[in-house]
XYZ file of C-alpha atoms in Angstrom:
558
model
C -141.581 -14.648 -55.821
C -139.298 -16.974 -57.779
C -139.229 -20.513 -56.487
C -135.866 -22.328 -56.541
C -135.698 -25.120 -59.087
C -134.563 -28.684 -58.605
C -130.875 -29.199 -57.781
C -128.563 -28.660 -60.734
C -125.850 -31.139 -61.771
C -122.583 -30.806 -59.833
C -120.303 -28.030 -61.132
C -123.039 -26.095 -62.944
C -124.557 -22.876 -61.661
C -127.929 -23.249 -59.905
C -130.961 -22.546 -62.097
C -131.909 -19.392 -60.160
C -128.445 -17.994 -60.960
C -129.074 -18.108 -64.708
C -129.114 -15.010 -66.931
C -131.574 -12.335 -65.853
C -134.321 -11.347 -68.277
C -133.576 -7.663 -68.584
C -135.509 -4.958 -70.476
C -132.160 -3.364 -71.452
C -128.813 -4.513 -72.805
C -126.506 -6.290 -70.296
C -123.998 -3.424 -70.291
C -126.708 -0.917 -69.420
C -128.149 -3.259 -66.805
C -124.773 -3.674 -65.164
C -124.296 0.093 -65.060
C -127.732 0.542 -63.452
C -126.955 -2.032 -60.755
C -123.678 -0.302 -59.916
C -125.496 3.043 -59.830
C -127.988 1.510 -57.388
C -125.085 0.257 -55.264
C -123.662 3.787 -55.276
C -126.914 5.391 -54.068
C -127.691 2.738 -51.457
C -124.153 2.938 -50.041
C -124.437 6.724 -49.739
C -127.750 6.350 -47.891
C -126.321 3.673 -45.598
C -123.435 5.846 -44.500
C -125.769 8.778 -43.879
C -127.774 6.555 -41.514
C -124.581 5.656 -39.639
C -123.433 9.269 -39.338
C -126.917 10.364 -38.315
C -126.937 7.908 -35.419
C -123.437 8.962 -34.345
C -124.276 12.679 -34.497
C -127.597 12.334 -32.705
C -126.152 10.064 -30.006
C -123.279 12.490 -29.382
C -125.719 15.394 -29.187
C -128.238 13.693 -26.918
C -125.876 11.664 -24.719
C -122.532 13.473 -25.010
C -119.014 11.995 -25.252
C -118.870 11.683 -29.034
C -115.935 9.239 -28.963
C -117.894 6.674 -26.944
C -121.054 7.079 -28.998
C -119.202 6.790 -32.318
C -117.384 3.694 -31.084
C -120.576 2.007 -29.917
C -122.655 2.836 -32.999
C -119.993 1.981 -35.574
C -118.740 -1.188 -33.878
C -122.274 -2.547 -33.425
C -123.139 -1.620 -37.001
C -120.051 -3.241 -38.531
C -120.645 -6.390 -36.475
C -124.266 -6.455 -37.651
C -123.172 -6.031 -41.278
C -121.208 -9.254 -41.000
C -124.240 -11.050 -39.600
C -126.411 -9.573 -42.341
C -124.094 -10.904 -45.031
C -124.317 -14.402 -43.575
C -128.100 -14.288 -43.304
C -128.415 -12.999 -46.879
C -126.848 -16.204 -48.241
C -130.216 -17.890 -47.699
C -131.928 -15.230 -49.831
C -129.796 -15.764 -52.945
C -132.518 -17.784 -54.732
C -134.777 -14.747 -54.300
C -132.090 -12.097 -54.886
C -134.232 -9.512 -56.685
C -137.264 -9.767 -54.396
C -135.050 -10.009 -51.305
C -133.062 -6.920 -52.233
C -136.236 -4.940 -52.914
C -137.742 -5.925 -49.563
C -134.520 -5.155 -47.677
C -134.256 -1.682 -49.218
C -137.857 -0.868 -48.319
C -137.322 -1.894 -44.687
C -133.948 -0.126 -44.539
C -135.475 3.089 -45.900
C -138.218 2.986 -43.271
C -135.984 2.118 -40.311
C -133.129 4.425 -41.304
C -135.421 7.285 -42.225
C -137.334 7.173 -38.940
C -134.379 6.358 -36.670
C -133.495 9.964 -35.812
C -137.134 10.833 -35.205
C -137.614 7.883 -32.868
C -134.427 8.513 -30.884
C -135.194 12.198 -30.441
C -138.768 11.394 -29.371
C -137.535 9.020 -26.659
C -135.016 11.610 -25.479
C -137.589 14.402 -25.412
C -140.403 12.570 -23.666
C -138.451 10.393 -21.260
C -135.147 12.215 -20.734
C -133.712 8.887 -19.574
C -130.250 8.938 -21.146
C -128.194 8.449 -18.036
C -127.188 5.344 -16.163
C -126.206 2.008 -17.533
C -126.383 0.942 -21.158
C -129.327 -1.222 -20.060
C -131.551 1.898 -19.959
C -134.314 1.956 -22.556
C -133.191 4.821 -24.831
C -129.606 3.599 -25.048
C -130.849 0.132 -25.894
C -132.927 1.752 -28.633
C -129.779 3.328 -30.057
C -128.031 -0.048 -30.099
C -131.148 -1.668 -31.599
C -131.208 0.827 -34.471
C -127.476 0.367 -35.067
C -127.916 -3.415 -35.093
C -130.953 -3.377 -37.389
C -129.511 -0.935 -39.901
C -126.217 -2.827 -39.909
C -127.986 -6.133 -40.578
C -129.894 -4.653 -43.515
C -126.835 -2.937 -45.013
C -124.800 -6.123 -44.660
C -127.475 -8.133 -46.462
C -127.256 -5.891 -49.531
C -123.844 -6.980 -50.830
C -124.421 -10.749 -51.313
C -127.728 -10.076 -53.064
C -126.250 -7.388 -55.293
C -123.373 -9.716 -56.130
C -125.905 -12.332 -57.195
C -127.823 -9.838 -59.328
C -124.765 -8.421 -61.067
C -123.489 -11.927 -61.855
C -126.845 -12.833 -63.358
C -126.538 -9.934 -65.785
C -123.127 -11.045 -67.033
C -120.972 -13.760 -65.520
C -117.397 -12.784 -64.696
C -114.698 -13.923 -62.349
C -115.523 -13.399 -58.692
C -112.576 -11.047 -58.109
C -113.627 -8.710 -60.888
C -117.242 -8.661 -59.731
C -116.209 -7.917 -56.145
C -113.903 -5.119 -57.306
C -116.658 -3.451 -59.350
C -119.224 -3.802 -56.606
C -116.982 -2.538 -53.821
C -115.729 0.367 -55.944
C -119.295 1.610 -56.421
C -120.054 0.948 -52.747
C -117.049 2.826 -51.393
C -117.441 5.789 -53.745
C -121.091 6.019 -52.705
C -120.047 5.932 -49.064
C -117.614 8.788 -49.753
C -120.365 10.908 -51.287
C -122.746 10.135 -48.424
C -120.071 10.863 -45.836
C -119.329 14.268 -47.361
C -122.940 15.152 -48.077
C -124.051 14.640 -44.465
C -121.950 17.325 -42.700
C -121.628 19.775 -45.590
C -125.054 19.580 -47.231
C -127.738 17.578 -45.448
C -127.110 18.623 -41.853
C -126.756 22.394 -42.385
C -129.575 22.664 -44.935
C -132.107 20.154 -43.629
C -131.238 19.388 -40.027
C -130.880 15.942 -38.478
C -134.504 14.810 -38.620
C -135.405 15.961 -42.123
C -132.060 14.770 -43.491
C -132.763 11.236 -42.266
C -136.283 11.279 -43.743
C -135.079 12.527 -47.142
C -132.310 9.919 -47.159
C -134.848 7.197 -46.454
C -137.009 8.373 -49.354
C -134.034 8.363 -51.741
C -133.122 4.877 -50.510
C -136.653 3.555 -51.132
C -136.846 5.079 -54.618
C -133.413 3.749 -55.607
C -134.053 0.213 -54.350
C -137.597 -0.002 -55.685
C -136.710 1.419 -59.078
C -133.767 -0.930 -59.523
C -135.741 -4.087 -58.720
C -139.098 -3.207 -60.278
C -137.567 -1.571 -63.319
C -134.655 -3.863 -64.120
C -135.547 -7.245 -62.622
C -139.347 -7.168 -62.783
C -139.409 -10.181 -65.105
C -137.729 -12.246 -62.389
C -140.617 -11.544 -60.007
C -144.039 -13.080 -59.830
C -147.033 -10.810 -60.270
C -147.753 -11.052 -56.555
C -144.153 -10.168 -55.631
C -144.230 -7.115 -57.901
C -147.437 -5.837 -56.313
C -146.156 -6.476 -52.806
C -142.989 -4.491 -53.507
C -144.977 -1.646 -55.093
C -147.317 -1.463 -52.104
C -144.418 -1.697 -49.644
C -142.476 1.129 -51.298
C -145.537 3.365 -51.647
C -146.309 2.777 -47.965
C -142.732 3.588 -46.934
C -142.673 6.764 -49.032
C -146.057 7.767 -47.634
C -144.895 7.320 -44.052
C -141.670 9.239 -44.682
C -143.493 12.023 -46.537
C -146.049 12.364 -43.729
C -143.264 12.529 -41.164
C -141.473 15.194 -43.233
C -144.645 17.304 -43.391
C -145.136 17.025 -39.625
C -141.482 17.308 -38.621
C -141.710 21.011 -37.703
C -144.672 20.360 -35.419
C -142.834 17.378 -33.952
C -139.694 19.444 -33.277
C -141.791 22.150 -31.640
C -143.555 19.649 -29.382
C -140.282 17.870 -28.553
C -138.610 21.190 -27.780
C -141.419 22.043 -25.378
C -141.024 18.633 -23.753
C -137.289 19.211 -23.298
C -137.151 22.898 -22.411
C -140.695 23.641 -21.227
C -143.207 25.851 -23.015
C -141.271 29.054 -22.463
C -138.968 28.676 -25.496
C -138.338 32.131 -26.927
C -135.371 31.551 -29.276
C -134.456 28.274 -30.986
C -131.929 28.098 -33.796
C -129.412 25.687 -35.253
C -126.121 27.418 -35.955
C -123.258 25.938 -37.899
C -121.853 24.581 -34.627
C -124.697 23.852 -32.223
C -128.337 24.231 -31.265
C -129.023 27.425 -29.311
C -132.208 27.718 -27.232
C -133.235 30.595 -24.967
C -136.171 30.308 -22.605
C -137.681 32.971 -20.373
C -136.219 36.419 -19.890
C -139.576 38.208 -20.154
C -142.461 38.925 -17.769
C -140.238 38.352 -14.765
C -139.254 34.810 -15.774
C -135.540 33.959 -15.443
C -133.585 33.565 -18.665
C -132.007 30.200 -19.450
C -129.553 29.649 -22.316
C -129.062 26.090 -23.606
C -126.309 25.027 -26.008
C -126.834 21.580 -27.538
C -129.312 20.737 -24.810
C -126.989 21.695 -21.936
C -127.881 24.544 -19.634
C -125.055 27.059 -19.965
C -126.659 30.118 -18.373
C -129.398 30.262 -15.766
C -130.708 33.668 -14.807
C -131.407 32.263 -11.346
C -127.739 32.056 -10.382
C -125.518 33.122 -13.277
C -124.226 36.153 -11.389
C -122.778 33.979 -8.648
C -121.048 31.772 -11.207
C -119.582 34.662 -13.203
C -118.503 36.609 -10.134
C -116.611 33.536 -8.934
C -114.955 33.036 -12.319
C -113.938 36.641 -12.907
C -113.261 38.596 -9.717
C -110.556 36.489 -8.016
C -108.532 36.677 -11.248
C -109.062 40.452 -11.524
C -107.468 41.085 -8.129
C -104.209 42.577 -9.379
C -103.097 44.183 -12.627
C -105.895 43.835 -15.214
C -105.230 46.316 -17.987
C -105.620 43.749 -20.787
C -108.024 40.823 -20.404
C -108.688 37.815 -22.637
C -111.949 35.839 -22.393
C -111.984 32.415 -24.042
C -115.584 31.436 -24.722
C -118.187 33.424 -22.823
C -119.947 34.645 -25.949
C -123.057 35.368 -23.867
C -121.265 38.485 -22.541
C -121.851 37.709 -18.854
C -118.212 37.208 -17.882
C -117.472 40.299 -19.969
C -120.001 42.247 -17.903
C -118.121 41.382 -14.710
C -114.737 42.286 -16.231
C -115.955 45.725 -17.288
C -117.055 46.508 -13.740
C -113.378 46.835 -12.757
C -111.665 50.198 -13.181
C -108.416 50.188 -15.100
C -109.480 47.785 -17.842
C -108.197 49.162 -21.166
C -108.959 46.307 -23.550
C -110.913 43.039 -23.474
C -110.548 40.440 -26.234
C -113.332 37.853 -26.486
C -112.683 34.667 -28.490
C -115.964 32.863 -29.223
C -116.365 29.921 -31.597
C -120.018 30.598 -32.489
C -120.784 34.077 -33.878
C -124.524 33.456 -33.453
C -124.129 33.392 -29.668
C -122.421 36.783 -29.787
C -125.137 38.114 -32.119
C -127.817 37.019 -29.661
C -125.862 38.549 -26.765
C -125.850 41.849 -28.661
C -129.378 41.889 -30.085
C -131.648 39.712 -27.965
C -133.183 42.269 -25.564
C -133.408 40.060 -22.428
C -129.920 38.564 -22.908
C -128.464 41.956 -23.772
C -130.062 43.411 -20.646
C -128.663 40.562 -18.558
C -125.108 41.215 -19.772
C -125.529 44.978 -19.338
C -125.023 45.704 -23.072
C -121.394 44.761 -22.520
C -120.649 44.445 -26.228
C -121.445 48.120 -26.778
C -118.284 49.083 -24.862
C -115.516 50.384 -27.134
C -112.896 48.493 -25.149
C -114.341 45.157 -26.253
C -112.981 43.348 -29.323
C -114.577 40.110 -30.530
C -112.722 37.416 -32.456
C -114.571 34.436 -33.912
C -112.772 31.125 -33.999
C -111.467 28.129 -32.122
C -109.829 29.163 -28.850
C -106.974 26.672 -29.284
C -106.073 27.889 -32.760
C -106.405 31.513 -31.727
C -104.030 31.069 -28.787
C -101.406 29.545 -31.081
C -101.161 32.869 -32.895
C -101.730 35.106 -29.861
C -98.957 37.554 -28.961
C -96.699 36.508 -26.107
C -96.875 37.999 -22.594
C -99.775 40.266 -23.518
C -102.628 39.619 -21.100
C -102.808 40.348 -17.410
C -105.862 38.111 -17.044
C -107.102 35.156 -19.104
C -110.566 33.768 -18.312
C -111.458 30.314 -19.599
C -115.269 30.270 -19.692
C -115.593 27.101 -21.764
C -117.906 24.058 -21.822
C -117.356 21.344 -19.257
C -114.164 19.244 -19.731
C -116.231 16.046 -19.719
C -117.677 16.930 -23.123
C -115.477 15.291 -25.748
C -115.397 18.309 -28.055
C -113.976 20.395 -25.197
C -111.193 18.115 -23.995
C -108.526 19.791 -26.138
C -109.395 23.083 -24.405
C -108.467 21.464 -21.092
C -105.226 19.890 -22.277
C -101.650 20.537 -21.202
C -100.893 21.965 -24.642
C -103.779 24.430 -24.384
C -102.703 25.642 -20.966
C -99.147 25.971 -22.229
C -100.410 28.345 -24.912
C -102.434 30.276 -22.339
C -99.353 30.532 -20.100
C -97.377 31.946 -23.006
C -100.032 34.647 -23.544
C -99.881 35.757 -19.882
C -97.615 38.473 -18.561
C -95.095 37.327 -15.917
C -97.549 38.306 -13.146
C -100.678 37.356 -15.107
C -103.439 35.070 -13.884
C -105.565 32.426 -15.561
C -109.012 31.453 -14.212
C -110.530 28.173 -15.396
C -114.011 26.767 -14.957
C -113.190 23.117 -14.180
C -116.614 21.510 -13.763
C -118.433 20.483 -10.575
C -116.293 19.481 -7.611
C -118.711 17.470 -5.503
C -120.095 15.234 -8.245
C -116.992 14.898 -10.456
C -113.887 15.428 -8.324
C -111.694 13.305 -10.586
C -112.327 15.621 -13.547
C -111.742 18.708 -11.400
C -108.413 17.482 -10.043
C -107.324 16.308 -13.489
C -107.719 19.920 -14.657
C -105.559 21.024 -11.718
C -102.894 18.411 -12.525
C -102.896 19.483 -16.170
C -102.461 23.168 -15.313
C -99.512 22.351 -13.067
C -97.987 20.170 -15.792
C -98.095 23.241 -18.060
C -95.875 25.139 -15.601
C -98.571 27.058 -13.731
C -99.081 27.387 -9.956
C -102.666 26.825 -8.890
C -105.220 27.686 -6.225
C -108.484 25.768 -6.167
C -111.889 26.991 -5.058
C -115.569 26.362 -5.621
C -118.909 28.035 -5.035
C -122.304 26.574 -4.451
C -125.059 27.305 -6.901
C -128.731 27.413 -6.170
C -130.617 24.137 -6.316
C -131.681 23.209 -9.826
C -134.806 21.395 -10.893
C -133.846 18.216 -12.718
C -137.070 18.474 -14.702
C -136.044 21.832 -16.112
C -132.405 21.078 -16.843
C -128.985 21.174 -15.239
C -126.020 23.408 -15.755
C -123.279 22.349 -18.114
C -121.708 19.674 -15.943
C -122.315 16.651 -18.090
C -126.105 16.748 -17.683
C -128.599 17.498 -20.419
C -131.915 19.245 -20.196
C -134.682 16.983 -19.061
C -138.383 16.792 -19.833
C -140.781 19.256 -18.274
C -142.116 17.350 -15.284
C -144.290 19.931 -13.591
C -145.640 17.474 -11.017
C -143.064 17.578 -8.277
C -139.661 17.510 -10.013
C -136.803 16.211 -7.931
C -134.163 18.725 -6.899
C -130.415 18.376 -6.593
C -127.678 20.760 -5.459
C -125.177 22.052 -7.957
C -121.744 23.600 -7.554
C -118.980 24.995 -9.738
C -115.291 24.359 -9.395
C -112.667 26.915 -10.437
C -108.891 26.994 -10.556
C -106.860 30.189 -10.404
C -103.407 29.761 -11.925
C -100.360 31.990 -12.353
C -96.912 31.888 -13.930
C -95.021 32.932 -10.799
C -95.955 32.358 -7.190
C -99.146 30.562 -6.295
C -101.928 33.122 -6.766
C -103.781 34.254 -3.667
C -107.559 34.051 -3.485
C -108.444 37.714 -3.090
C -111.262 40.009 -4.102
C -110.820 43.628 -5.105
C -111.254 46.224 -2.380
C -110.987 49.951 -1.977
C -112.338 52.822 -4.034
C -113.815 51.778 -7.372
C -113.862 48.057 -6.597
C -117.134 46.499 -7.743
C -119.659 45.532 -5.115
C -120.330 41.810 -5.353
C -123.551 39.949 -4.713
C -123.012 36.901 -2.491
C -119.299 36.293 -3.097
C -117.026 37.174 -0.156
C -113.389 36.460 0.554
C -114.275 34.529 3.703
C -116.729 32.386 1.763
C -114.194 31.915 -1.009
C -111.548 30.658 1.422
C -114.044 28.347 3.148
C -115.180 26.865 -0.156
C -111.533 26.444 -1.185
C -110.947 24.353 1.950
C -114.018 22.283 1.094
C -112.685 21.731 -2.410
C -109.361 20.545 -0.975
C -111.276 17.860 0.886
C -112.259 16.238 -2.400
C -108.671 15.845 -3.614
C -107.963 12.831 -5.819
C -104.289 11.917 -5.979
C -102.174 10.077 -8.513
C -103.804 11.646 -11.577
C -101.991 12.200 -14.864
C -102.169 15.347 -16.967
C -104.554 15.402 -19.915
C -102.908 15.932 -23.313
C -104.102 16.141 -26.896
C -103.080 12.579 -27.651
C -104.153 11.195 -24.283
C -107.264 12.953 -22.950
C -108.011 11.983 -19.370
C -111.507 13.305 -18.862
C -114.415 10.910 -18.575
C -117.416 11.730 -20.737
């Protein structure tokens, strides 16, 4: 590498900041440096977004994860810029080495985080836990390396052609910010849907290594010693080899990681435009489990008890027209269609792939009783909030909110006062709204915040809960803020689970009743006496003094 020369006279630029010996004209060299800035900035932002997306998927609460990753990364960028001041005498070699390390760390970051999640499952607890520390460590390392780029690039671009500092900064930052824009748009609209999270990170790392290596070895090779050139060549070839090997093996890795997370009974695994959908079991007498983004949404062991509790208290009364928000698996729909007198059921589901599986996957279709084949059923694809805004007024006798847990950040708007106001508007004067409000025993504050929010929207409420069967932690927990865990066949711990529901109406407080008389469906384990007893138990968890959750002030903890 270049050794710094003896100190220069005061007021003159240091010897290592003299004109670079370029193989091209200065104007072309300057353009190539700015093009390198553009590519490296795009790659850097992809790394940031990849960490945010993967952390939100694996841990949940996307607001918290984005805040942690981005704040740590920006802080580290400042530190990286300070550290890079010492590398200015070796700007070309330093930049080449930094890009090689950044390509390796950024490219493998998603793979490493997913591996820790899959084989340890330890994403709960304090931020001191190992996997969460790994997330912070990656954010810190990538931020340091990205921050070190700018001072070195500034040095290189000034060595091509000296100009005032303001002009050089403007040119450099323009290329950097435009590159960040391209990377930020490419990640959600191109890389993620076409390549997936793991492959996208590996490809980005390869592009980063090629861009950094080509810029230094092609444009500034005369500023490097023979040894430095060979070291950079070997380093970049090694990085590309590691990334290429990982890309070749990524399908096998995903398969092994999926088995570690969901067990070896995975039957369907697909990435839709909105989420990852995994179905296990459902054949040879094994219970069917449906996971959405790693959270257990349907368990064949006890789904009937959950869906009976959600649907049947709300169906006690007029139920000619019914609206189901969510519930694309068709299981709530199955329970609705068991009631005589239902003329029309509208199902609003955000992910059409879930509905397609509910129609065509034989075990899931059998579980929902081929409910989608009924002519009374009409499916609308879209966001439940947006759909309710355009829904006709006073149309539905029953609205069922079978949506993800309110503690998940993406779902908080579907548990807001504004959302329930729209649902109230869609109800007939005697209509009823049933809401799945998360577990009562483990998260009473969330449950009672849902109740407060419904009442703030002008609805009268009745609260109740039902106990689910015990769930193996090693196999996964229902959508109550827990993710699927690794397959620990040797004595997994067990924990009870429950589901909290709120029945709301526009007029008087709705009564907790179940249908009776001729034609009323026969229920499994749900009885009115049990419903009333569980409602009393739910009242015992009451948390007072809570504020309603709104779009601009969500109150649910992630």
